Amino acid sequence: MKKNQKLIDAINYRRSVRVYDESKEIDSEIVKKCIEKATLAPNSSNMQLWEFYHITSKDILEKMTEACLGQNAAKTAKEMVVVVVRKDLWKKRVKTHRNYLESIFGIKLKSDYTTRERFALNYYNKIMPFVYSEFLGILGFFKYIFSWITGLFKPTYRQLRNSDMRIVAHKSAGLAAQTFMLSMAAEGYDTCPMEGSDTLRIKKILNLPYSSEINMVVSCGIRKPEGVYGERFRIPFEEVYTQV
């Protein structure tokens, strides 16, 4: 079977499963492998401002079910994966990138770096700190105004407020969550991304810092036929597709 056909099969197989077969177990190592695949997802500036909590403990699963409002997709799940946004770790990620770049470029005089190497180092030494730095929302406001003034004269990046960067981080985490679910589908396992949850309680259950944010809770298991609520319905493609 061609690799692209495997991907198409996984896309077609993946459904949001609301009821799992509680008599069928899943392999935690396979789930872990799928989480590892999720870390290969594209993400903004490769900052990887995410964490993944793989829940296998029955006690924690019970607490998570309550926090997920008792829905069947949580109640019958064998395991769960919580995708967490960690925008607060941007300084740590920048340092990691800087160390990585220095390990492959070497530490040398500024004039000895190639144009590409200087750009990469400046990106994480200057641009990322500028984009992510914030102070009570004030700095973000001034960066936003600056970008709009600059944008009067040339194309420029405008999403510089704290609220904008939160969206950026959540988009990246969402890409990782989708990659995880497709990886699970390729293994014949089922998932359900659950929006209905008490994120504050989930953060307490997982002992997460206040600055973290829950992007998605994904339940995992093997579907029951009745766990898929009918045929997949989508708005007609012509209504959502525009070629320009």
PDB file of C-alpha atoms in Angstrom:
ATOM      1  CA  MET A   1       0.000   0.000   0.000  1.00  0.00           C
ATOM      2  CA  LYS A   2       1.320   3.449  -0.902  1.00  0.00           C
ATOM      3  CA  LYS A   3       2.146   5.776   1.978  1.00  0.00           C
ATOM      4  CA  ASN A   4      -0.268   8.459   0.762  1.00  0.00           C
ATOM      5  CA  GLN A   5      -3.053   5.851   0.676  1.00  0.00           C
ATOM      6  CA  LYS A   6      -2.354   5.020   4.332  1.00  0.00           C
ATOM      7  CA  LEU A   7      -2.773   8.695   5.191  1.00  0.00           C
ATOM      8  CA  ILE A   8      -6.039   8.929   3.243  1.00  0.00           C
ATOM      9  CA  ASP A   9      -7.305   5.793   4.989  1.00  0.00           C
ATOM     10  CA  ALA A  10      -6.423   7.288   8.402  1.00  0.00           C
ATOM     11  CA  ILE A  11      -8.223  10.544   7.549  1.00  0.00           C
ATOM     12  CA  ASN A  12     -11.317   8.649   6.437  1.00  0.00           C
ATOM     13  CA  TYR A  13     -11.211   6.285   9.428  1.00  0.00           C
ATOM     14  CA  ARG A  14     -10.847   8.996  12.067  1.00  0.00           C
ATOM     15  CA  ARG A  15     -14.141   9.951  13.684  1.00  0.00           C
ATOM     16  CA  SER A  16     -15.013  11.625  16.953  1.00  0.00           C
ATOM     17  CA  VAL A  17     -16.000   8.516  18.894  1.00  0.00           C
ATOM     18  CA  ARG A  18     -18.478   9.161  21.710  1.00  0.00           C
ATOM     19  CA  VAL A  19     -18.672   5.640  23.131  1.00  0.00           C
ATOM     20  CA  TYR A  20     -15.766   3.210  23.443  1.00  0.00           C
ATOM     21  CA  ASP A  21     -15.839  -0.555  23.907  1.00  0.00           C
ATOM     22  CA  GLU A  22     -14.814  -0.909  27.555  1.00  0.00           C
ATOM     23  CA  SER A  23     -14.020  -4.600  27.059  1.00  0.00           C
ATOM     24  CA  LYS A  24     -11.196  -3.770  24.611  1.00  0.00           C
ATOM     25  CA  GLU A  25      -7.843  -2.552  25.886  1.00  0.00           C
ATOM     26  CA  ILE A  26      -5.347  -0.358  24.066  1.00  0.00           C
ATOM     27  CA  ASP A  27      -1.562  -0.423  24.221  1.00  0.00           C
ATOM     28  CA  SER A  28      -0.180   2.564  26.139  1.00  0.00           C
ATOM     29  CA  GLU A  29       3.113   2.287  24.273  1.00  0.00           C
ATOM     30  CA  ILE A  30       1.331   2.747  20.967  1.00  0.00           C
ATOM     31  CA  VAL A  31      -0.466   5.803  22.343  1.00  0.00           C
ATOM     32  CA  LYS A  32       2.888   7.147  23.547  1.00  0.00           C
ATOM     33  CA  LYS A  33       4.338   6.567  20.076  1.00  0.00           C
ATOM     34  CA  CYS A  34       1.451   8.547  18.569  1.00  0.00           C
ATOM     35  CA  ILE A  35       2.132  11.400  21.002  1.00  0.00           C
ATOM     36  CA  GLU A  36       5.744  11.344  19.858  1.00  0.00           C
ATOM     37  CA  LYS A  37       4.501  11.668  16.269  1.00  0.00           C
ATOM     38  CA  ALA A  38       2.424  14.659  17.397  1.00  0.00           C
ATOM     39  CA  THR A  39       5.610  16.494  18.348  1.00  0.00           C
ATOM     40  CA  LEU A  40       6.569  16.418  14.651  1.00  0.00           C
ATOM     41  CA  ALA A  41       3.604  18.661  13.801  1.00  0.00           C
ATOM     42  CA  PRO A  42       4.317  22.035  12.190  1.00  0.00           C
ATOM     43  CA  ASN A  43       4.309  24.869  14.706  1.00  0.00           C
ATOM     44  CA  SER A  44       4.988  28.587  14.786  1.00  0.00           C
ATOM     45  CA  SER A  45       8.736  29.349  14.567  1.00  0.00           C
ATOM     46  CA  ASN A  46       9.372  25.805  15.819  1.00  0.00           C
ATOM     47  CA  MET A  47       8.923  27.138  19.356  1.00  0.00           C
ATOM     48  CA  GLN A  48       7.062  23.961  20.394  1.00  0.00           C
ATOM     49  CA  LEU A  49       5.160  25.701  23.190  1.00  0.00           C
ATOM     50  CA  TRP A  50       3.270  22.564  24.136  1.00  0.00           C
ATOM     51  CA  GLU A  51       3.207  19.689  26.597  1.00  0.00           C
ATOM     52  CA  PHE A  52       1.348  16.371  26.422  1.00  0.00           C
ATOM     53  CA  TYR A  53      -0.108  14.602  29.450  1.00  0.00           C
ATOM     54  CA  HIS A  54      -0.784  10.921  28.824  1.00  0.00           C
ATOM     55  CA  ILE A  55      -3.320   9.724  31.376  1.00  0.00           C
ATOM     56  CA  THR A  56      -3.454   6.003  32.083  1.00  0.00           C
ATOM     57  CA  SER A  57      -4.175   5.971  35.843  1.00  0.00           C
ATOM     58  CA  LYS A  58      -7.735   4.857  36.602  1.00  0.00           C
ATOM     59  CA  ASP A  59      -7.972   7.290  39.509  1.00  0.00           C
ATOM     60  CA  ILE A  60      -6.939  10.240  37.349  1.00  0.00           C
ATOM     61  CA  LEU A  61      -9.225   9.058  34.541  1.00  0.00           C
ATOM     62  CA  GLU A  62     -12.162   9.139  36.954  1.00  0.00           C
ATOM     63  CA  LYS A  63     -11.291  12.683  38.012  1.00  0.00           C
ATOM     64  CA  MET A  64     -10.862  13.701  34.388  1.00  0.00           C
ATOM     65  CA  THR A  65     -14.246  12.210  33.493  1.00  0.00           C
ATOM     66  CA  GLU A  66     -15.875  14.434  36.096  1.00  0.00           C
ATOM     67  CA  ALA A  67     -13.933  17.445  34.810  1.00  0.00           C
ATOM     68  CA  CYS A  68     -15.091  16.552  31.284  1.00  0.00           C
ATOM     69  CA  LEU A  69     -18.679  16.883  32.494  1.00  0.00           C
ATOM     70  CA  GLY A  70     -19.312  13.138  32.622  1.00  0.00           C
ATOM     71  CA  GLN A  71     -19.677  12.769  28.861  1.00  0.00           C
ATOM     72  CA  ASN A  72     -19.569   9.228  27.495  1.00  0.00           C
ATOM     73  CA  ALA A  73     -16.443   9.902  25.426  1.00  0.00           C
ATOM     74  CA  ALA A  74     -14.636  10.441  28.734  1.00  0.00           C
ATOM     75  CA  LYS A  75     -16.535   7.910  30.838  1.00  0.00           C
ATOM     76  CA  THR A  76     -15.786   4.962  28.529  1.00  0.00           C
ATOM     77  CA  ALA A  77     -12.254   6.028  27.510  1.00  0.00           C
ATOM     78  CA  LYS A  78      -9.322   3.737  28.270  1.00  0.00           C
ATOM     79  CA  GLU A  79      -6.815   6.591  28.266  1.00  0.00           C
ATOM     80  CA  MET A  80      -6.714  10.334  27.677  1.00  0.00           C
ATOM     81  CA  VAL A  81      -4.211  12.797  26.284  1.00  0.00           C
ATOM     82  CA  VAL A  82      -4.271  16.424  27.368  1.00  0.00           C
ATOM     83  CA  VAL A  83      -2.578  18.905  25.046  1.00  0.00           C
ATOM     84  CA  VAL A  84      -1.333  21.867  27.063  1.00  0.00           C
ATOM     85  CA  VAL A  85      -0.179  25.242  25.737  1.00  0.00           C
ATOM     86  CA  ARG A  86       2.929  26.565  27.485  1.00  0.00           C
ATOM     87  CA  LYS A  87       3.426  30.039  26.030  1.00  0.00           C
ATOM     88  CA  ASP A  88       5.071  30.923  29.340  1.00  0.00           C
ATOM     89  CA  LEU A  89       8.037  28.704  28.394  1.00  0.00           C
ATOM     90  CA  TRP A  90       9.091  30.868  25.446  1.00  0.00           C
ATOM     91  CA  LYS A  91      12.345  32.017  27.110  1.00  0.00           C
ATOM     92  CA  LYS A  92      13.333  28.421  27.799  1.00  0.00           C
ATOM     93  CA  ARG A  93      12.535  27.408  24.215  1.00  0.00           C
ATOM     94  CA  VAL A  94      14.545  30.355  22.834  1.00  0.00           C
ATOM     95  CA  LYS A  95      17.530  29.303  24.940  1.00  0.00           C
ATOM     96  CA  THR A  96      17.192  25.712  23.699  1.00  0.00           C
ATOM     97  CA  HIS A  97      17.171  26.886  20.088  1.00  0.00           C
ATOM     98  CA  ARG A  98      20.148  29.144  20.697  1.00  0.00           C
ATOM     99  CA  ASN A  99      22.135  26.268  22.205  1.00  0.00           C
ATOM    100  CA  TYR A 100      21.161  23.990  19.329  1.00  0.00           C
ATOM    101  CA  LEU A 101      22.186  26.511  16.680  1.00  0.00           C
ATOM    102  CA  GLU A 102      25.515  27.166  18.393  1.00  0.00           C
ATOM    103  CA  SER A 103      26.137  23.415  18.520  1.00  0.00           C
ATOM    104  CA  ILE A 104      25.751  23.061  14.748  1.00  0.00           C
ATOM    105  CA  PHE A 105      27.194  26.444  13.674  1.00  0.00           C
ATOM    106  CA  GLY A 106      29.915  26.643  16.288  1.00  0.00           C
ATOM    107  CA  ILE A 107      30.732  29.676  18.422  1.00  0.00           C
ATOM    108  CA  LYS A 108      32.713  32.153  16.359  1.00  0.00           C
ATOM    109  CA  LEU A 109      33.090  35.819  15.514  1.00  0.00           C
ATOM    110  CA  LYS A 110      29.944  37.490  14.181  1.00  0.00           C
ATOM    111  CA  SER A 111      31.693  38.218  10.891  1.00  0.00           C
ATOM    112  CA  ASP A 112      32.506  34.521  10.435  1.00  0.00           C
ATOM    113  CA  TYR A 113      28.879  33.380  10.380  1.00  0.00           C
ATOM    114  CA  THR A 114      27.224  32.894   7.000  1.00  0.00           C
ATOM    115  CA  THR A 115      24.197  35.024   6.121  1.00  0.00           C
ATOM    116  CA  ARG A 116      21.906  32.074   6.832  1.00  0.00           C
ATOM    117  CA  GLU A 117      23.561  31.378  10.187  1.00  0.00           C
ATOM    118  CA  ARG A 118      23.333  35.042  11.251  1.00  0.00           C
ATOM    119  CA  PHE A 119      19.663  35.123  10.304  1.00  0.00           C
ATOM    120  CA  ALA A 120      18.901  31.977  12.316  1.00  0.00           C
ATOM    121  CA  LEU A 121      20.743  33.272  15.397  1.00  0.00           C
ATOM    122  CA  ASN A 122      19.139  36.722  15.158  1.00  0.00           C
ATOM    123  CA  TYR A 123      15.733  35.104  14.782  1.00  0.00           C
ATOM    124  CA  TYR A 124      15.950  33.470  18.198  1.00  0.00           C
ATOM    125  CA  ASN A 125      18.184  36.076  19.879  1.00  0.00           C
ATOM    126  CA  LYS A 126      16.186  39.137  18.811  1.00  0.00           C
ATOM    127  CA  ILE A 127      12.969  38.491  16.881  1.00  0.00           C
ATOM    128  CA  MET A 128      11.418  35.867  19.156  1.00  0.00           C
ATOM    129  CA  PRO A 129      12.105  37.876  22.354  1.00  0.00           C
ATOM    130  CA  PHE A 130      10.563  40.927  20.652  1.00  0.00           C
ATOM    131  CA  VAL A 131       7.479  38.968  19.595  1.00  0.00           C
ATOM    132  CA  TYR A 132       6.885  37.164  22.902  1.00  0.00           C
ATOM    133  CA  SER A 133       7.981  39.798  25.437  1.00  0.00           C
ATOM    134  CA  GLU A 134       5.080  41.240  27.406  1.00  0.00           C
ATOM    135  CA  PHE A 135       4.413  43.428  30.431  1.00  0.00           C
ATOM    136  CA  LEU A 136       0.834  43.717  31.712  1.00  0.00           C
ATOM    137  CA  GLY A 137      -0.416  43.994  28.140  1.00  0.00           C
ATOM    138  CA  ILE A 138       1.241  47.390  27.726  1.00  0.00           C
ATOM    139  CA  LEU A 139       4.223  46.273  25.691  1.00  0.00           C
ATOM    140  CA  GLY A 140       1.984  44.261  23.387  1.00  0.00           C
ATOM    141  CA  PHE A 141      -0.165  47.327  22.742  1.00  0.00           C
ATOM    142  CA  PHE A 142       2.841  49.433  21.720  1.00  0.00           C
ATOM    143  CA  LYS A 143       4.164  46.617  19.514  1.00  0.00           C
ATOM    144  CA  TYR A 144       0.715  46.426  17.906  1.00  0.00           C
ATOM    145  CA  ILE A 145       0.683  50.173  17.177  1.00  0.00           C
ATOM    146  CA  PHE A 146       4.249  50.001  15.861  1.00  0.00           C
ATOM    147  CA  SER A 147       3.325  47.173  13.478  1.00  0.00           C
ATOM    148  CA  TRP A 148       0.341  49.097  12.120  1.00  0.00           C
ATOM    149  CA  ILE A 149       2.438  52.197  11.487  1.00  0.00           C
ATOM    150  CA  THR A 150       5.074  50.072   9.757  1.00  0.00           C
ATOM    151  CA  GLY A 151       2.298  48.353   7.805  1.00  0.00           C
ATOM    152  CA  LEU A 152       1.337  51.669   6.190  1.00  0.00           C
ATOM    153  CA  PHE A 153       4.559  51.504   4.203  1.00  0.00           C
ATOM    154  CA  LYS A 154       5.252  47.807   3.713  1.00  0.00           C
ATOM    155  CA  PRO A 155       3.837  44.332   4.522  1.00  0.00           C
ATOM    156  CA  THR A 156       4.504  43.543   8.170  1.00  0.00           C
ATOM    157  CA  TYR A 157       3.605  41.047  10.877  1.00  0.00           C
ATOM    158  CA  ARG A 158       0.767  42.528  12.951  1.00  0.00           C
ATOM    159  CA  GLN A 159      -0.201  39.827  15.494  1.00  0.00           C
ATOM    160  CA  LEU A 160       1.965  41.062  18.362  1.00  0.00           C
ATOM    161  CA  ARG A 161      -0.412  41.481  21.294  1.00  0.00           C
ATOM    162  CA  ASN A 162      -0.554  38.917  24.087  1.00  0.00           C
ATOM    163  CA  SER A 163      -3.980  37.769  22.858  1.00  0.00           C
ATOM    164  CA  ASP A 164      -2.535  37.289  19.362  1.00  0.00           C
ATOM    165  CA  MET A 165       0.357  35.182  20.619  1.00  0.00           C
ATOM    166  CA  ARG A 166      -2.055  33.044  22.647  1.00  0.00           C
ATOM    167  CA  ILE A 167      -3.898  32.275  19.419  1.00  0.00           C
ATOM    168  CA  VAL A 168      -0.610  31.441  17.684  1.00  0.00           C
ATOM    169  CA  ALA A 169       0.346  29.008  20.470  1.00  0.00           C
ATOM    170  CA  HIS A 170      -3.081  27.362  20.456  1.00  0.00           C
ATOM    171  CA  LYS A 171      -3.026  26.944  16.672  1.00  0.00           C
ATOM    172  CA  SER A 172       0.290  25.113  16.939  1.00  0.00           C
ATOM    173  CA  ALA A 173      -1.042  22.893  19.737  1.00  0.00           C
ATOM    174  CA  GLY A 174      -4.146  22.166  17.652  1.00  0.00           C
ATOM    175  CA  LEU A 175      -1.952  20.983  14.774  1.00  0.00           C
ATOM    176  CA  ALA A 176      -0.185  18.648  17.188  1.00  0.00           C
ATOM    177  CA  ALA A 177      -3.516  17.327  18.489  1.00  0.00           C
ATOM    178  CA  GLN A 178      -4.707  16.575  14.952  1.00  0.00           C
ATOM    179  CA  THR A 179      -1.423  14.853  14.132  1.00  0.00           C
ATOM    180  CA  PHE A 180      -1.889  12.716  17.251  1.00  0.00           C
ATOM    181  CA  MET A 181      -5.433  11.739  16.302  1.00  0.00           C
ATOM    182  CA  LEU A 182      -4.457  10.822  12.756  1.00  0.00           C
ATOM    183  CA  SER A 183      -1.550   8.763  14.094  1.00  0.00           C
ATOM    184  CA  MET A 184      -3.984   6.941  16.378  1.00  0.00           C
ATOM    185  CA  ALA A 185      -6.326   6.312  13.447  1.00  0.00           C
ATOM    186  CA  ALA A 186      -3.439   4.834  11.464  1.00  0.00           C
ATOM    187  CA  GLU A 187      -2.951   2.379  14.344  1.00  0.00           C
ATOM    188  CA  GLY A 188      -6.654   1.440  14.321  1.00  0.00           C
ATOM    189  CA  TYR A 189      -7.297   3.315  17.578  1.00  0.00           C
ATOM    190  CA  ASP A 190     -10.054   5.850  18.127  1.00  0.00           C
ATOM    191  CA  THR A 191     -10.153   9.299  19.670  1.00  0.00           C
ATOM    192  CA  CYS A 192     -12.494  12.131  20.521  1.00  0.00           C
ATOM    193  CA  PRO A 193     -11.415  15.758  21.032  1.00  0.00           C
ATOM    194  CA  MET A 194     -13.605  17.003  23.874  1.00  0.00           C
ATOM    195  CA  GLU A 195     -14.411  20.708  24.082  1.00  0.00           C
ATOM    196  CA  GLY A 196     -16.805  20.234  26.997  1.00  0.00           C
ATOM    197  CA  SER A 197     -14.560  20.376  30.043  1.00  0.00           C
ATOM    198  CA  ASP A 198     -13.734  22.392  33.137  1.00  0.00           C
ATOM    199  CA  THR A 199     -10.219  23.487  32.241  1.00  0.00           C
ATOM    200  CA  LEU A 200      -9.527  24.975  35.677  1.00  0.00           C
ATOM    201  CA  ARG A 201     -10.256  21.628  37.345  1.00  0.00           C
ATOM    202  CA  ILE A 202      -8.134  19.827  34.758  1.00  0.00           C
ATOM    203  CA  LYS A 203      -5.190  22.094  35.545  1.00  0.00           C
ATOM    204  CA  LYS A 204      -5.617  21.280  39.245  1.00  0.00           C
ATOM    205  CA  ILE A 205      -5.848  17.538  38.548  1.00  0.00           C
ATOM    206  CA  LEU A 206      -2.624  17.639  36.524  1.00  0.00           C
ATOM    207  CA  ASN A 207      -0.950  20.111  38.881  1.00  0.00           C
ATOM    208  CA  LEU A 208      -0.315  22.551  36.055  1.00  0.00           C
ATOM    209  CA  PRO A 209       0.913  26.119  36.612  1.00  0.00           C
ATOM    210  CA  TYR A 210      -1.539  29.006  36.374  1.00  0.00           C
ATOM    211  CA  SER A 211       0.176  30.316  33.226  1.00  0.00           C
ATOM    212  CA  SER A 212      -0.489  27.097  31.286  1.00  0.00           C
ATOM    213  CA  GLU A 213      -3.626  26.646  29.169  1.00  0.00           C
ATOM    214  CA  ILE A 214      -5.580  23.567  28.168  1.00  0.00           C
ATOM    215  CA  ASN A 215      -5.778  23.316  24.402  1.00  0.00           C
ATOM    216  CA  MET A 216      -7.585  20.007  24.080  1.00  0.00           C
ATOM    217  CA  VAL A 217      -8.525  16.850  25.939  1.00  0.00           C
ATOM    218  CA  VAL A 218      -8.504  13.783  23.686  1.00  0.00           C
ATOM    219  CA  SER A 219     -10.068  10.544  24.882  1.00  0.00           C
ATOM    220  CA  CYS A 220      -8.754   7.260  23.495  1.00  0.00           C
ATOM    221  CA  GLY A 221     -10.102   3.744  23.046  1.00  0.00           C
ATOM    222  CA  ILE A 222     -11.683   1.303  20.594  1.00  0.00           C
ATOM    223  CA  ARG A 223     -15.004   2.403  19.163  1.00  0.00           C
ATOM    224  CA  LYS A 224     -18.338   0.756  19.626  1.00  0.00           C
ATOM    225  CA  PRO A 225     -20.481   0.932  16.459  1.00  0.00           C
ATOM    226  CA  GLU A 226     -22.967   3.171  18.279  1.00  0.00           C
ATOM    227  CA  GLY A 227     -20.091   5.391  19.362  1.00  0.00           C
ATOM    228  CA  VAL A 228     -20.008   6.994  15.928  1.00  0.00           C
ATOM    229  CA  TYR A 229     -23.104   9.148  15.605  1.00  0.00           C
ATOM    230  CA  GLY A 230     -24.126   8.475  12.008  1.00  0.00           C
ATOM    231  CA  GLU A 231     -22.457   9.240   8.697  1.00  0.00           C
ATOM    232  CA  ARG A 232     -19.979  12.101   8.565  1.00  0.00           C
ATOM    233  CA  PHE A 233     -21.771  15.303   7.589  1.00  0.00           C
ATOM    234  CA  ARG A 234     -19.966  18.247   6.022  1.00  0.00           C
ATOM    235  CA  ILE A 235     -21.087  21.512   4.444  1.00  0.00           C
ATOM    236  CA  PRO A 236     -20.953  21.137   0.634  1.00  0.00           C
ATOM    237  CA  PHE A 237     -17.353  21.619  -0.493  1.00  0.00           C
ATOM    238  CA  GLU A 238     -18.347  24.280  -3.020  1.00  0.00           C
ATOM    239  CA  GLU A 239     -19.568  26.505  -0.158  1.00  0.00           C
ATOM    240  CA  VAL A 240     -16.212  26.506   1.622  1.00  0.00           C
ATOM    241  CA  TYR A 241     -13.801  26.349  -1.329  1.00  0.00           C
ATOM    242  CA  THR A 242     -12.642  29.328  -3.385  1.00  0.00           C
ATOM    243  CA  GLN A 243      -9.913  29.222  -6.001  1.00  0.00           C
ATOM    244  CA  VAL A 244      -8.247  32.595  -6.612  1.00  0.00           C
TER     245      VAL A 244
END
